[in-house]
Amino acid sequence: MVHQLSRPFDAENDILLGEAGGRVEITWYVDYTCPHTRRIRDILRRSPARFGRDGASVAVRFIIPHNDEDGAAIAARAAVAAHRQDRFSDMHRALFDAPPDYSVETVEELARDLDLDMKRFREDMAEADAKLEADRDSLGDTSDLHMPLIFIDGRFYEGAWDETALIEAIEQPLGVRLSLAGNDFFHWAASAGLVLILATLAALVVANIGWHDAYEELRETDFTLMFGERSFALPLEMWVNDGLMALFFLLVGIEIKREFVFGELSDRDRAIMPIIGALGGMIVPALLYTTVNFGGEAAHGWGVPMATDIAFTLGIMALLGNKVPTSLKVFVSALAIADDLGAILVIAVFYGEGFHLTQFLIACGVTGVMAVLAVGRVYNRMPYMLLGVVLWYFIHESGLHATLAGVITAAVLPSRRPADGRSVAMQAVAIVDGEEDTENMNDSAVRRLQNAVDRLREPGFHLQEALEAYSNFIILPLFAFFNTGLLIIGSSFSPFAPESLGVMLGLYIGKPLGIVGIVWLATKLGIARLSSEISWTQMVGAGFLAGVGFTMSIFISSAAFEGGQLESVKLAVLITSTAAAITGSLILWFAPKIGGKAE
């Protein structure tokens, strides 16, 4: 999340170092006792000389704990009092030059050295708390921030603390501006859902403006890998559905494993309600579909309405903002993860293509090698990725769904609890202090620093960090594009065809009915307890949002159907997912908040 100031740079009311009117506006939160702030001070002091009068304007604000009476508060009050006598810059410099163990006596001594009016100085110090309180409030939520606190054009500076990096952030060359714009978009919770919508619309437009034949030809174009005289060919659509989507399921598997090991699903009391909700949200839609299609040729498609598109569901909840209680977002996140696990099992067990024992046994052997590496605590990610590719091939050849390889790879990746951050920080300081030239550290020291930082998280986290953007903004959009180019103009789609009706009833009725019904039953039986922040109206809204099957339902339908039935089921999924998204959003938007408070 990009942290923005709740009160932006204010040239009229802020204390400025230098003059206003700069091209870049820097807001610097100062704690005179903080050693990190002191290190940054020299860079900012040189910024006017580096950028010129029109380059950067620096506003100083103060950050101290509530009701603080130690040196930081005393120094901040002295700086404010000096500003009211137009001597802030001199006092600011004097405070930094003095030892950081400030007292009333020491700051008064500094004030006398600056020939300030001492009576007025003492009065202004006593009245400075209003300014300090306003500065603290302008930060908003500081739970994810750290010193030094520097905001460039209202945006928290998250880069390195060295002079070159900070100056580049202030100068904002093209590369920095593109990086900031990309980060803003990628960290927007609804961005992945928006890209999926655009990819879907592009596919629908292409298919319905006369390019359907070209679109189908592209999907069916073979892409071949050659190994000497051996070759392995799949249509482009299958490379996306079975190949790239295996990476998506790898990330899903990593997320599921993390939740079960460290997250919301690791604690029985917190996990039981989302898991119960997920079971209801899978069983009831499958039963509704089976009821409509019982004994028919489409009866095997019962897995299609079981799925929830986690990216869309959480993206919609993010757009609704404080209309959705935090506890409900946590509940739906955990439910969707448990739902994904169920969908993975359904795909692997029920929607494979035949079964070949030899290839399956080889796949088991590859899995065994990966497990041995994990037991032996091999944390390097590369062996698992290489073996994961081999595993993918043999699972594909065995007749099971190839995306199962991604989930298996995630399951065998070694886990370990995150390192103690303070210990890693102490190690980093020791490495730097051991270098004679800290500006040109030798390669071994840099490697040790990198190893220390990598240790802060488990191997799966780093793999997820490396692949998540590719999954959200390349793999899933490609999947949506290659699977939703459906002919709507002149389509023979009938909502009352058994397979279509079953999917629509399952997603739109079965999902909310199953989730809300089983959660209500669990609370009445005392099996689990619903958070006091969540109303039943909000739970109904969340149940409808879980009916947004979209990519996951289309994925299962691609494995379950073919031909005209597949086109009909995909259209049913698109229509119903849209209806469920709108219904759930409206319910959550207008649902009364418990206690009348926004969450």
PDB file of C-alpha atoms in Angstrom, residues 157-346:
ATOM      1  CA  TYR A 157       9.947   7.540   0.403  1.00  0.00           C
ATOM      2  CA  GLU A 158      10.606   3.791   0.630  1.00  0.00           C
ATOM      3  CA  GLY A 159      13.945   3.686  -1.169  1.00  0.00           C
ATOM      4  CA  ALA A 160      17.502   3.296   0.078  1.00  0.00           C
ATOM      5  CA  TRP A 161      18.948   5.845   2.480  1.00  0.00           C
ATOM      6  CA  ASP A 162      22.059   6.596   0.438  1.00  0.00           C
ATOM      7  CA  GLU A 163      22.493   9.972  -1.235  1.00  0.00           C
ATOM      8  CA  THR A 164      22.318   8.767  -4.856  1.00  0.00           C
ATOM      9  CA  ALA A 165      19.002   6.938  -4.362  1.00  0.00           C
ATOM     10  CA  LEU A 166      17.406   9.818  -2.470  1.00  0.00           C
ATOM     11  CA  ILE A 167      18.541  12.397  -5.022  1.00  0.00           C
ATOM     12  CA  GLU A 168      17.140  10.280  -7.867  1.00  0.00           C
ATOM     13  CA  ALA A 169      13.827  10.102  -6.012  1.00  0.00           C
ATOM     14  CA  ILE A 170      13.822  13.881  -5.697  1.00  0.00           C
ATOM     15  CA  GLU A 171      14.927  14.535  -9.285  1.00  0.00           C
ATOM     16  CA  GLN A 172      12.326  12.008 -10.554  1.00  0.00           C
ATOM     17  CA  PRO A 173      13.850  11.021 -13.904  1.00  0.00           C
ATOM     18  CA  LEU A 174      11.666   9.095 -16.364  1.00  0.00           C
ATOM     19  CA  GLY A 175      12.594   5.686 -14.932  1.00  0.00           C
ATOM     20  CA  VAL A 176      11.623   6.728 -11.397  1.00  0.00           C
ATOM     21  CA  ARG A 177       8.322   8.228 -12.572  1.00  0.00           C
ATOM     22  CA  LEU A 178       7.440   5.057 -14.495  1.00  0.00           C
ATOM     23  CA  SER A 179       8.385   2.922 -11.483  1.00  0.00           C
ATOM     24  CA  LEU A 180       6.203   5.001  -9.143  1.00  0.00           C
ATOM     25  CA  ALA A 181       3.260   4.890 -11.552  1.00  0.00           C
ATOM     26  CA  GLY A 182       3.654   1.120 -11.907  1.00  0.00           C
ATOM     27  CA  ASN A 183       3.833   0.626  -8.138  1.00  0.00           C
ATOM     28  CA  ASP A 184       0.713   2.752  -7.650  1.00  0.00           C
ATOM     29  CA  PHE A 185      -1.200   0.635 -10.134  1.00  0.00           C
ATOM     30  CA  PHE A 186       0.142  -2.770  -9.053  1.00  0.00           C
ATOM     31  CA  HIS A 187      -0.522  -2.043  -5.368  1.00  0.00           C
ATOM     32  CA  TRP A 188      -4.083  -0.882  -6.063  1.00  0.00           C
ATOM     33  CA  ALA A 189      -6.156  -3.782  -4.740  1.00  0.00           C
ATOM     34  CA  ALA A 190      -8.534  -3.780  -7.721  1.00  0.00           C
ATOM     35  CA  SER A 191      -5.840  -3.519 -10.424  1.00  0.00           C
ATOM     36  CA  ALA A 192      -5.632  -7.259 -11.131  1.00  0.00           C
ATOM     37  CA  GLY A 193      -9.412  -7.453 -11.484  1.00  0.00           C
ATOM     38  CA  LEU A 194      -9.435  -4.452 -13.817  1.00  0.00           C
ATOM     39  CA  VAL A 195      -6.814  -6.021 -16.099  1.00  0.00           C
ATOM     40  CA  LEU A 196      -8.845  -9.247 -16.156  1.00  0.00           C
ATOM     41  CA  ILE A 197     -11.956  -7.307 -17.176  1.00  0.00           C
ATOM     42  CA  LEU A 198     -10.047  -5.542 -19.957  1.00  0.00           C
ATOM     43  CA  ALA A 199      -8.639  -8.852 -21.230  1.00  0.00           C
ATOM     44  CA  THR A 200     -12.134 -10.368 -21.213  1.00  0.00           C
ATOM     45  CA  LEU A 201     -13.640  -7.400 -23.027  1.00  0.00           C
ATOM     46  CA  ALA A 202     -10.828  -7.536 -25.602  1.00  0.00           C
ATOM     47  CA  ALA A 203     -11.546 -11.219 -26.261  1.00  0.00           C
ATOM     48  CA  LEU A 204     -15.293 -10.591 -26.587  1.00  0.00           C
ATOM     49  CA  VAL A 205     -14.735  -7.662 -28.955  1.00  0.00           C
ATOM     50  CA  VAL A 206     -12.280  -9.599 -31.129  1.00  0.00           C
ATOM     51  CA  ALA A 207     -14.645 -12.569 -31.351  1.00  0.00           C
ATOM     52  CA  ASN A 208     -17.707 -10.488 -32.206  1.00  0.00           C
ATOM     53  CA  ILE A 209     -16.439  -7.952 -34.752  1.00  0.00           C
ATOM     54  CA  GLY A 210     -15.631 -10.497 -37.446  1.00  0.00           C
ATOM     55  CA  TRP A 211     -12.272 -11.778 -36.197  1.00  0.00           C
ATOM     56  CA  HIS A 212     -13.580 -14.936 -34.544  1.00  0.00           C
ATOM     57  CA  ASP A 213     -11.924 -17.270 -37.072  1.00  0.00           C
ATOM     58  CA  ALA A 214      -8.559 -15.540 -36.638  1.00  0.00           C
ATOM     59  CA  TYR A 215      -8.994 -15.709 -32.860  1.00  0.00           C
ATOM     60  CA  GLU A 216      -9.723 -19.449 -32.987  1.00  0.00           C
ATOM     61  CA  GLU A 217      -6.777 -20.010 -35.304  1.00  0.00           C
ATOM     62  CA  LEU A 218      -4.502 -18.235 -32.814  1.00  0.00           C
ATOM     63  CA  ARG A 219      -5.797 -20.331 -29.922  1.00  0.00           C
ATOM     64  CA  GLU A 220      -5.250 -23.578 -31.849  1.00  0.00           C
ATOM     65  CA  THR A 221      -1.799 -22.720 -33.211  1.00  0.00           C
ATOM     66  CA  ASP A 222       0.678 -25.368 -32.092  1.00  0.00           C
ATOM     67  CA  PHE A 223       3.717 -24.315 -30.124  1.00  0.00           C
ATOM     68  CA  THR A 224       6.392 -27.022 -30.187  1.00  0.00           C
ATOM     69  CA  LEU A 225       9.419 -27.763 -28.028  1.00  0.00           C
ATOM     70  CA  MET A 226      12.136 -29.872 -29.683  1.00  0.00           C
ATOM     71  CA  PHE A 227      14.599 -32.139 -27.884  1.00  0.00           C
ATOM     72  CA  GLY A 228      16.711 -33.677 -30.649  1.00  0.00           C
ATOM     73  CA  GLU A 229      14.336 -35.983 -32.464  1.00  0.00           C
ATOM     74  CA  ARG A 230      11.731 -35.741 -29.738  1.00  0.00           C
ATOM     75  CA  SER A 231       9.093 -33.021 -29.742  1.00  0.00           C
ATOM     76  CA  PHE A 232       6.349 -31.842 -27.413  1.00  0.00           C
ATOM     77  CA  ALA A 233       3.564 -29.811 -29.003  1.00  0.00           C
ATOM     78  CA  LEU A 234       0.472 -28.192 -27.544  1.00  0.00           C
ATOM     79  CA  PRO A 235      -1.952 -25.586 -28.921  1.00  0.00           C
ATOM     80  CA  LEU A 236      -1.245 -22.082 -27.639  1.00  0.00           C
ATOM     81  CA  GLU A 237      -4.438 -22.167 -25.583  1.00  0.00           C
ATOM     82  CA  MET A 238      -3.234 -25.314 -23.795  1.00  0.00           C
ATOM     83  CA  TRP A 239       0.175 -23.788 -23.070  1.00  0.00           C
ATOM     84  CA  VAL A 240      -1.704 -21.001 -21.314  1.00  0.00           C
ATOM     85  CA  ASN A 241      -4.291 -23.203 -19.573  1.00  0.00           C
ATOM     86  CA  ASP A 242      -1.992 -26.046 -18.555  1.00  0.00           C
ATOM     87  CA  GLY A 243       1.429 -24.391 -18.573  1.00  0.00           C
ATOM     88  CA  LEU A 244       1.204 -20.777 -17.432  1.00  0.00           C
ATOM     89  CA  MET A 245      -1.714 -21.537 -15.130  1.00  0.00           C
ATOM     90  CA  ALA A 246       0.519 -24.031 -13.321  1.00  0.00           C
ATOM     91  CA  LEU A 247       2.530 -21.005 -12.172  1.00  0.00           C
ATOM     92  CA  PHE A 248      -0.698 -19.376 -10.991  1.00  0.00           C
ATOM     93  CA  PHE A 249      -1.548 -22.500  -8.989  1.00  0.00           C
ATOM     94  CA  LEU A 250       2.003 -22.543  -7.631  1.00  0.00           C
ATOM     95  CA  LEU A 251       1.322 -19.110  -6.124  1.00  0.00           C
ATOM     96  CA  VAL A 252      -2.097 -20.228  -4.903  1.00  0.00           C
ATOM     97  CA  GLY A 253      -0.433 -23.220  -3.270  1.00  0.00           C
ATOM     98  CA  ILE A 254       2.184 -21.029  -1.592  1.00  0.00           C
ATOM     99  CA  GLU A 255      -0.567 -18.784  -0.225  1.00  0.00           C
ATOM    100  CA  ILE A 256      -2.583 -21.757   1.013  1.00  0.00           C
ATOM    101  CA  LYS A 257       0.460 -23.267   2.714  1.00  0.00           C
ATOM    102  CA  ARG A 258       1.373 -19.970   4.365  1.00  0.00           C
ATOM    103  CA  GLU A 259      -2.150 -19.558   5.697  1.00  0.00           C
ATOM    104  CA  PHE A 260      -2.120 -23.054   7.166  1.00  0.00           C
ATOM    105  CA  VAL A 261       1.385 -22.687   8.648  1.00  0.00           C
ATOM    106  CA  PHE A 262       1.496 -19.058   9.798  1.00  0.00           C
ATOM    107  CA  GLY A 263      -1.743 -17.306   8.818  1.00  0.00           C
ATOM    108  CA  GLU A 264      -5.485 -17.201   9.434  1.00  0.00           C
ATOM    109  CA  LEU A 265      -5.903 -20.946   8.905  1.00  0.00           C
ATOM    110  CA  SER A 266      -3.097 -21.909  11.311  1.00  0.00           C
ATOM    111  CA  ASP A 267      -5.243 -21.338  14.388  1.00  0.00           C
ATOM    112  CA  ARG A 268      -8.201 -23.673  14.789  1.00  0.00           C
ATOM    113  CA  ASP A 269     -10.508 -21.074  16.320  1.00  0.00           C
ATOM    114  CA  ARG A 270      -9.856 -18.596  13.510  1.00  0.00           C
ATOM    115  CA  ALA A 271      -9.757 -21.191  10.720  1.00  0.00           C
ATOM    116  CA  ILE A 272     -12.850 -23.209  11.472  1.00  0.00           C
ATOM    117  CA  MET A 273     -15.442 -20.622  10.383  1.00  0.00           C
ATOM    118  CA  PRO A 274     -13.856 -19.812   6.968  1.00  0.00           C
ATOM    119  CA  ILE A 275     -13.323 -23.527   6.302  1.00  0.00           C
ATOM    120  CA  ILE A 276     -16.938 -24.301   7.233  1.00  0.00           C
ATOM    121  CA  GLY A 277     -18.089 -21.426   5.016  1.00  0.00           C
ATOM    122  CA  ALA A 278     -15.975 -22.696   2.119  1.00  0.00           C
ATOM    123  CA  LEU A 279     -17.427 -26.194   2.463  1.00  0.00           C
ATOM    124  CA  GLY A 280     -20.958 -24.826   2.332  1.00  0.00           C
ATOM    125  CA  GLY A 281     -20.009 -22.623  -0.613  1.00  0.00           C
ATOM    126  CA  MET A 282     -18.761 -25.679  -2.525  1.00  0.00           C
ATOM    127  CA  ILE A 283     -21.266 -28.363  -1.554  1.00  0.00           C
ATOM    128  CA  VAL A 284     -24.534 -26.458  -2.083  1.00  0.00           C
ATOM    129  CA  PRO A 285     -23.650 -25.134  -5.593  1.00  0.00           C
ATOM    130  CA  ALA A 286     -22.517 -28.635  -6.623  1.00  0.00           C
ATOM    131  CA  LEU A 287     -25.787 -30.104  -5.319  1.00  0.00           C
ATOM    132  CA  LEU A 288     -27.905 -27.504  -7.146  1.00  0.00           C
ATOM    133  CA  TYR A 289     -26.036 -28.177 -10.383  1.00  0.00           C
ATOM    134  CA  THR A 290     -26.391 -31.938  -9.938  1.00  0.00           C
ATOM    135  CA  THR A 291     -30.112 -31.587  -9.223  1.00  0.00           C
ATOM    136  CA  VAL A 292     -30.640 -29.755 -12.522  1.00  0.00           C
ATOM    137  CA  ASN A 293     -28.372 -32.075 -14.544  1.00  0.00           C
ATOM    138  CA  PHE A 294     -28.988 -35.407 -12.785  1.00  0.00           C
ATOM    139  CA  GLY A 295     -28.671 -38.270 -15.254  1.00  0.00           C
ATOM    140  CA  GLY A 296     -27.892 -35.899 -18.140  1.00  0.00           C
ATOM    141  CA  GLU A 297     -24.805 -35.702 -20.343  1.00  0.00           C
ATOM    142  CA  ALA A 298     -23.599 -32.569 -18.533  1.00  0.00           C
ATOM    143  CA  ALA A 299     -23.840 -34.052 -15.024  1.00  0.00           C
ATOM    144  CA  HIS A 300     -20.041 -34.210 -14.705  1.00  0.00           C
ATOM    145  CA  GLY A 301     -19.810 -30.399 -14.689  1.00  0.00           C
ATOM    146  CA  TRP A 302     -20.790 -30.069 -11.031  1.00  0.00           C
ATOM    147  CA  GLY A 303     -17.352 -28.636 -10.165  1.00  0.00           C
ATOM    148  CA  VAL A 304     -17.830 -25.465 -12.230  1.00  0.00           C
ATOM    149  CA  PRO A 305     -20.048 -23.484  -9.787  1.00  0.00           C
ATOM    150  CA  MET A 306     -17.940 -24.519  -6.776  1.00  0.00           C
ATOM    151  CA  ALA A 307     -15.127 -22.026  -7.469  1.00  0.00           C
ATOM    152  CA  THR A 308     -14.534 -18.441  -6.312  1.00  0.00           C
ATOM    153  CA  ASP A 309     -12.304 -15.953  -8.133  1.00  0.00           C
ATOM    154  CA  ILE A 310     -10.252 -14.613  -5.226  1.00  0.00           C
ATOM    155  CA  ALA A 311      -8.728 -11.723  -7.214  1.00  0.00           C
ATOM    156  CA  PHE A 312     -12.117 -10.352  -8.263  1.00  0.00           C
ATOM    157  CA  THR A 313     -13.811 -10.934  -4.923  1.00  0.00           C
ATOM    158  CA  LEU A 314     -11.112  -9.241  -2.844  1.00  0.00           C
ATOM    159  CA  GLY A 315     -10.725  -6.482  -5.440  1.00  0.00           C
ATOM    160  CA  ILE A 316     -14.420  -5.606  -5.202  1.00  0.00           C
ATOM    161  CA  MET A 317     -14.231  -5.582  -1.401  1.00  0.00           C
ATOM    162  CA  ALA A 318     -11.219  -3.252  -1.597  1.00  0.00           C
ATOM    163  CA  LEU A 319     -13.165  -0.865  -3.831  1.00  0.00           C
ATOM    164  CA  LEU A 320     -16.010  -0.826  -1.283  1.00  0.00           C
ATOM    165  CA  GLY A 321     -13.516   0.478   1.301  1.00  0.00           C
ATOM    166  CA  ASN A 322     -14.909   1.067   4.784  1.00  0.00           C
ATOM    167  CA  LYS A 323     -18.293  -0.331   3.755  1.00  0.00           C
ATOM    168  CA  VAL A 324     -16.756  -3.736   4.484  1.00  0.00           C
ATOM    169  CA  PRO A 325     -15.556  -4.538   8.033  1.00  0.00           C
ATOM    170  CA  THR A 326     -11.931  -5.622   8.280  1.00  0.00           C
ATOM    171  CA  SER A 327     -12.960  -8.877   9.938  1.00  0.00           C
ATOM    172  CA  LEU A 328     -15.243  -9.673   6.969  1.00  0.00           C
ATOM    173  CA  LYS A 329     -12.361  -9.099   4.543  1.00  0.00           C
ATOM    174  CA  VAL A 330     -10.209 -11.489   6.578  1.00  0.00           C
ATOM    175  CA  PHE A 331     -13.026 -14.046   6.665  1.00  0.00           C
ATOM    176  CA  VAL A 332     -13.605 -13.896   2.894  1.00  0.00           C
ATOM    177  CA  SER A 333      -9.860 -14.065   2.180  1.00  0.00           C
ATOM    178  CA  ALA A 334      -9.493 -17.222   4.255  1.00  0.00           C
ATOM    179  CA  LEU A 335     -12.705 -18.676   2.781  1.00  0.00           C
ATOM    180  CA  ALA A 336     -11.509 -18.029  -0.784  1.00  0.00           C
ATOM    181  CA  ILE A 337      -8.159 -19.684  -0.046  1.00  0.00           C
ATOM    182  CA  ALA A 338      -9.898 -22.766   1.375  1.00  0.00           C
ATOM    183  CA  ASP A 339     -12.238 -22.666  -1.647  1.00  0.00           C
ATOM    184  CA  ASP A 340      -9.235 -22.615  -3.998  1.00  0.00           C
ATOM    185  CA  LEU A 341      -7.819 -25.673  -2.251  1.00  0.00           C
ATOM    186  CA  GLY A 342     -11.111 -27.488  -2.831  1.00  0.00           C
ATOM    187  CA  ALA A 343     -11.148 -26.435  -6.494  1.00  0.00           C
ATOM    188  CA  ILE A 344      -7.586 -27.715  -6.960  1.00  0.00           C
ATOM    189  CA  LEU A 345      -8.518 -31.111  -5.520  1.00  0.00           C
ATOM    190  CA  VAL A 346     -11.626 -31.316  -7.709  1.00  0.00           C
TER     191      VAL A 346
END
